[in-house]
Tab-separated table of C-alpha atoms in Angstrom:
chain	number	residue	atom	x	y	z
A	27	TRP	CA	-96.231	105.715	-135.184
A	28	GLU	CA	-96.705	108.876	-133.108
A	29	ILE	CA	-93.085	108.802	-131.934
A	30	TRP	CA	-91.948	108.846	-135.575
A	31	MET	CA	-94.083	111.913	-136.212
A	32	LYS	CA	-92.618	113.744	-133.189
A	33	TYR	CA	-89.118	112.922	-134.384
A	34	PHE	CA	-89.955	114.225	-137.875
A	35	ASP	CA	-91.619	117.355	-136.424
A	36	LEU	CA	-88.470	118.296	-134.509
A	37	CYS	CA	-86.302	117.645	-137.589
A	38	ALA	CA	-88.623	119.743	-139.760
A	39	ALA	CA	-88.633	122.580	-137.233
A	40	LEU	CA	-84.860	122.727	-137.439
A	41	VAL	CA	-84.713	122.627	-141.211
A	42	VAL	CA	-87.241	125.431	-141.763
A	43	SER	CA	-86.052	127.599	-138.896
A	44	SER	CA	-82.492	128.154	-139.972
A	45	PRO	CA	-80.346	129.489	-138.421
A	46	ALA	CA	-81.462	127.690	-135.281
A	47	VAL	CA	-79.740	127.920	-131.927
A	48	SER	CA	-79.913	124.966	-129.566
A	49	GLU	CA	-79.166	124.869	-125.869
A	50	GLU	CA	-79.186	122.241	-123.155
A	51	PHE	CA	-82.668	121.785	-121.646
A	52	GLY	CA	-81.925	118.812	-119.356
A	53	THR	CA	-80.399	115.353	-119.165
A	54	LEU	CA	-81.156	111.668	-119.258
A	55	GLU	CA	-78.349	109.932	-117.344
A	56	GLY	CA	-78.156	106.170	-117.095
A	57	THR	CA	-77.025	103.001	-118.763
A	58	LEU	CA	-77.740	101.325	-122.073
A	59	ASN	CA	-76.820	97.655	-122.139
A	60	GLY	CA	-74.607	98.243	-119.080
A	61	GLU	CA	-72.700	101.194	-120.599
A	62	ASP	CA	-72.874	104.566	-118.794
A	63	ARG	CA	-74.560	107.162	-120.993
A	64	VAL	CA	-75.775	110.767	-120.960
A	65	TRP	CA	-78.310	112.198	-123.408
A	66	TYR	CA	-79.317	115.853	-123.470
A	67	THR	CA	-82.745	117.332	-124.035
A	68	ILE	CA	-82.458	120.540	-126.011
A	69	ALA	CA	-84.337	123.768	-126.621
A	70	ILE	CA	-84.223	125.169	-130.125
A	71	SER	CA	-84.892	128.795	-130.987
A	72	SER	CA	-84.923	130.696	-134.235
A	73	GLY	CA	-86.314	134.198	-134.305
A	74	ASP	CA	-89.662	134.046	-132.526
A	75	ALA	CA	-89.961	130.253	-132.861
A	76	TYR	CA	-89.167	128.137	-129.799
A	77	ASN	CA	-89.269	124.352	-129.642
A	78	ALA	CA	-87.852	121.701	-127.348
A	79	SER	CA	-87.116	117.997	-127.369
A	80	ALA	CA	-88.957	117.612	-124.026
A	81	THR	CA	-92.626	118.566	-124.205
A	82	TYR	CA	-95.902	118.082	-122.381
A	83	LYS	CA	-98.926	118.641	-124.571
A	84	GLN	CA	-102.670	118.582	-124.046
A	85	GLY	CA	-104.396	116.840	-126.895
A	86	PHE	CA	-107.951	116.120	-127.922
A	87	MET	CA	-110.614	115.195	-125.317
A	88	ASN	CA	-108.387	115.725	-122.261
A	89	THR	CA	-105.605	113.459	-123.434
A	90	TYR	CA	-102.003	114.430	-122.814
A	91	ASP	CA	-98.668	113.518	-124.277
A	92	LEU	CA	-95.275	113.504	-122.579
A	93	HIS	CA	-92.334	113.373	-124.997
A	94	ILE	CA	-88.675	113.389	-123.951
A	95	GLN	CA	-85.992	113.079	-126.627
A	96	GLY	CA	-82.334	112.997	-125.619
A	97	HIS	CA	-79.343	113.648	-127.883
A	98	PRO	CA	-75.714	112.571	-127.258
A	99	ARG	CA	-74.622	116.218	-126.920
A	100	PRO	CA	-76.544	119.425	-126.206
A	101	SER	CA	-77.287	120.043	-129.884
A	102	PHE	CA	-79.562	118.431	-132.448
A	103	THR	CA	-78.508	115.188	-134.094
A	104	THR	CA	-80.353	112.352	-135.795
A	105	THR	CA	-78.089	109.590	-134.458
A	106	ASP	CA	-77.830	108.022	-130.998
A	107	VAL	CA	-81.157	109.549	-129.935
A	108	LEU	CA	-83.059	108.150	-126.939
A	109	SER	CA	-86.789	108.858	-126.837
A	110	ILE	CA	-89.321	108.306	-124.046
A	111	ASP	CA	-93.009	108.773	-124.800
A	112	ALA	CA	-96.058	108.456	-122.596
A	113	PRO	CA	-99.552	109.101	-123.973
A	114	LEU	CA	-101.810	109.906	-121.009
A	115	THR	CA	-105.569	109.797	-120.453
A	116	ALA	CA	-105.418	112.372	-117.636
A	117	GLU	CA	-103.033	115.086	-116.461
A	118	LEU	CA	-99.822	113.692	-115.040
A	119	GLU	CA	-99.331	114.195	-111.320
A	120	PRO	CA	-96.106	114.005	-109.296
A	121	GLY	CA	-95.571	110.526	-107.885
A	122	GLU	CA	-97.461	108.878	-110.745
A	123	THR	CA	-96.193	106.265	-113.116
A	124	PRO	CA	-97.755	106.475	-116.591
A	125	ILE	CA	-99.321	103.169	-117.611
A	126	ASN	CA	-98.166	103.194	-121.226
A	127	VAL	CA	-94.516	104.190	-121.781
A	128	GLU	CA	-92.509	103.641	-124.954
A	129	ILE	CA	-88.731	103.884	-125.054
A	130	MET	CA	-86.820	103.932	-128.342
A	131	HIS	CA	-83.131	104.206	-129.192
A	132	PHE	CA	-82.029	105.335	-132.670
A	133	PRO	CA	-78.295	104.497	-132.774
A	134	GLU	CA	-77.932	105.288	-136.488
A	135	GLY	CA	-80.976	107.468	-137.089
A	136	MET	CA	-84.429	106.619	-138.342
A	137	SER	CA	-83.419	104.951	-141.595
A	138	LYS	CA	-81.412	102.256	-139.853
A	139	PRO	CA	-82.387	99.558	-137.366
A	140	ILE	CA	-83.736	100.837	-134.064
A	141	TRP	CA	-84.246	99.475	-130.558
A	142	THR	CA	-87.768	99.731	-129.119
A	143	SER	CA	-89.884	98.677	-126.157
A	144	THR	CA	-92.937	98.485	-128.446
A	145	GLY	CA	-92.981	94.672	-128.527
A	146	ASP	CA	-93.081	94.475	-124.721
A	147	PRO	CA	-94.889	97.572	-123.408
A	148	ALA	CA	-94.896	96.273	-119.815
A	149	SER	CA	-91.098	96.431	-119.785
A	150	ALA	CA	-90.901	100.249	-119.976
A	151	THR	CA	-91.586	102.506	-117.011
A	152	LEU	CA	-91.265	106.164	-116.147
A	153	ILE	CA	-91.567	107.204	-112.503
A	154	VAL	CA	-92.304	110.897	-111.973
A	155	ASP	CA	-90.712	112.124	-108.739
A	156	SER	CA	-91.375	115.814	-109.316
A	157	LEU	CA	-93.376	117.718	-111.904
A	158	GLU	CA	-93.484	121.494	-112.153
A	159	THR	CA	-96.245	122.568	-114.531
A	160	ALA	CA	-96.596	125.742	-116.590
A	161	ALA	CA	-99.155	127.464	-118.773
A	162	VAL	CA	-99.211	126.667	-122.483
A	163	GLY	CA	-96.047	128.125	-124.007
A	164	GLY	CA	-94.300	128.116	-120.633
A	165	VAL	CA	-91.544	125.928	-119.272
A	166	GLY	CA	-91.896	123.529	-116.355
A	167	GLN	CA	-89.679	120.712	-115.119
A	168	LEU	CA	-89.752	116.935	-114.685
A	169	ILE	CA	-87.523	114.845	-112.422
A	170	GLY	CA	-87.846	111.081	-112.384
A	171	SER	CA	-86.433	107.760	-113.480
A	172	PHE	CA	-86.957	105.398	-116.391
A	173	GLN	CA	-86.205	101.807	-117.247
A	174	GLY	CA	-87.074	99.368	-119.936
A	175	LYS	CA	-86.083	96.601	-122.254
A	176	VAL	CA	-85.612	97.740	-125.856
A	177	CYS	CA	-85.490	95.137	-128.609
A	178	TYR	CA	-83.909	95.236	-132.056
A	179	GLN	CA	-86.201	96.187	-134.954
A	180	GLU	CA	-84.741	95.925	-138.461
A	181	MET	CA	-87.132	98.329	-140.216
A	182	MET	CA	-89.671	100.940	-139.166
A	183	SER	CA	-92.524	98.737	-140.406
A	184	GLY	CA	-91.019	95.546	-138.931
A	185	MET	CA	-91.515	93.795	-135.632
A	186	PRO	CA	-89.077	93.891	-132.692
A	187	ASP	CA	-86.987	90.757	-132.076
A	188	PRO	CA	-87.786	89.598	-128.502
A	189	ASN	CA	-84.579	87.521	-128.502
A	190	ASN	CA	-82.291	90.509	-129.145
A	191	CYS	CA	-82.871	93.090	-126.407
A	192	ARG	CA	-80.980	95.589	-124.258
A	193	VAL	CA	-81.758	97.134	-120.883
A	194	VAL	CA	-81.911	100.926	-120.645
A	195	GLU	CA	-82.396	102.725	-117.343
A	196	GLY	CA	-81.585	105.980	-115.662
A	197	LYS	CA	-82.662	109.322	-114.280
A	198	VAL	CA	-84.319	112.171	-116.112
A	199	HIS	CA	-83.982	115.801	-115.044
A	200	THR	CA	-85.303	118.125	-117.701
A	201	LYS	CA	-87.275	121.248	-118.323
A	202	LEU	CA	-90.534	120.673	-120.233
A	203	LEU	CA	-92.085	122.954	-122.833
A	204	PHE	CA	-95.845	123.025	-122.254
A	205	ARG	CA	-97.844	123.140	-125.486
């Protein structure tokens, strides 16, 4: 559910902050079902407002959230989005692998069927090779790799089909907005 809210938050930020300017923030390069792919993380600015599709956020009671959302080109779109999320119970350190990683692919946006690792959380991994941190509001960087099995899910409230899955894997090299 949290990934849906992050997706909506970024969409809402763009709608209310018109005219927004987006720029490339980093890349997710890899394969989806054997096909070579590149997704771009983006930074979005409008006036004094600055947001990004790759964030690291401290939450309540020393919890943290890593969110990386890639788009098929270095500008905002609602289709063909790849999202990697990792809720954390402690600060992420270089060389660590978060225990709980969720990967989702939105080929036709949020109103259409999606592909998700939710049904098989052990299938998704994110390995952090390098992490450059920053103060809140600053920009750091993450370099690493990801892999997982994402399964077809007809509706947002439905269950993934474990018999209809795709492999997604690749490298991530992106700046991170610290919140």
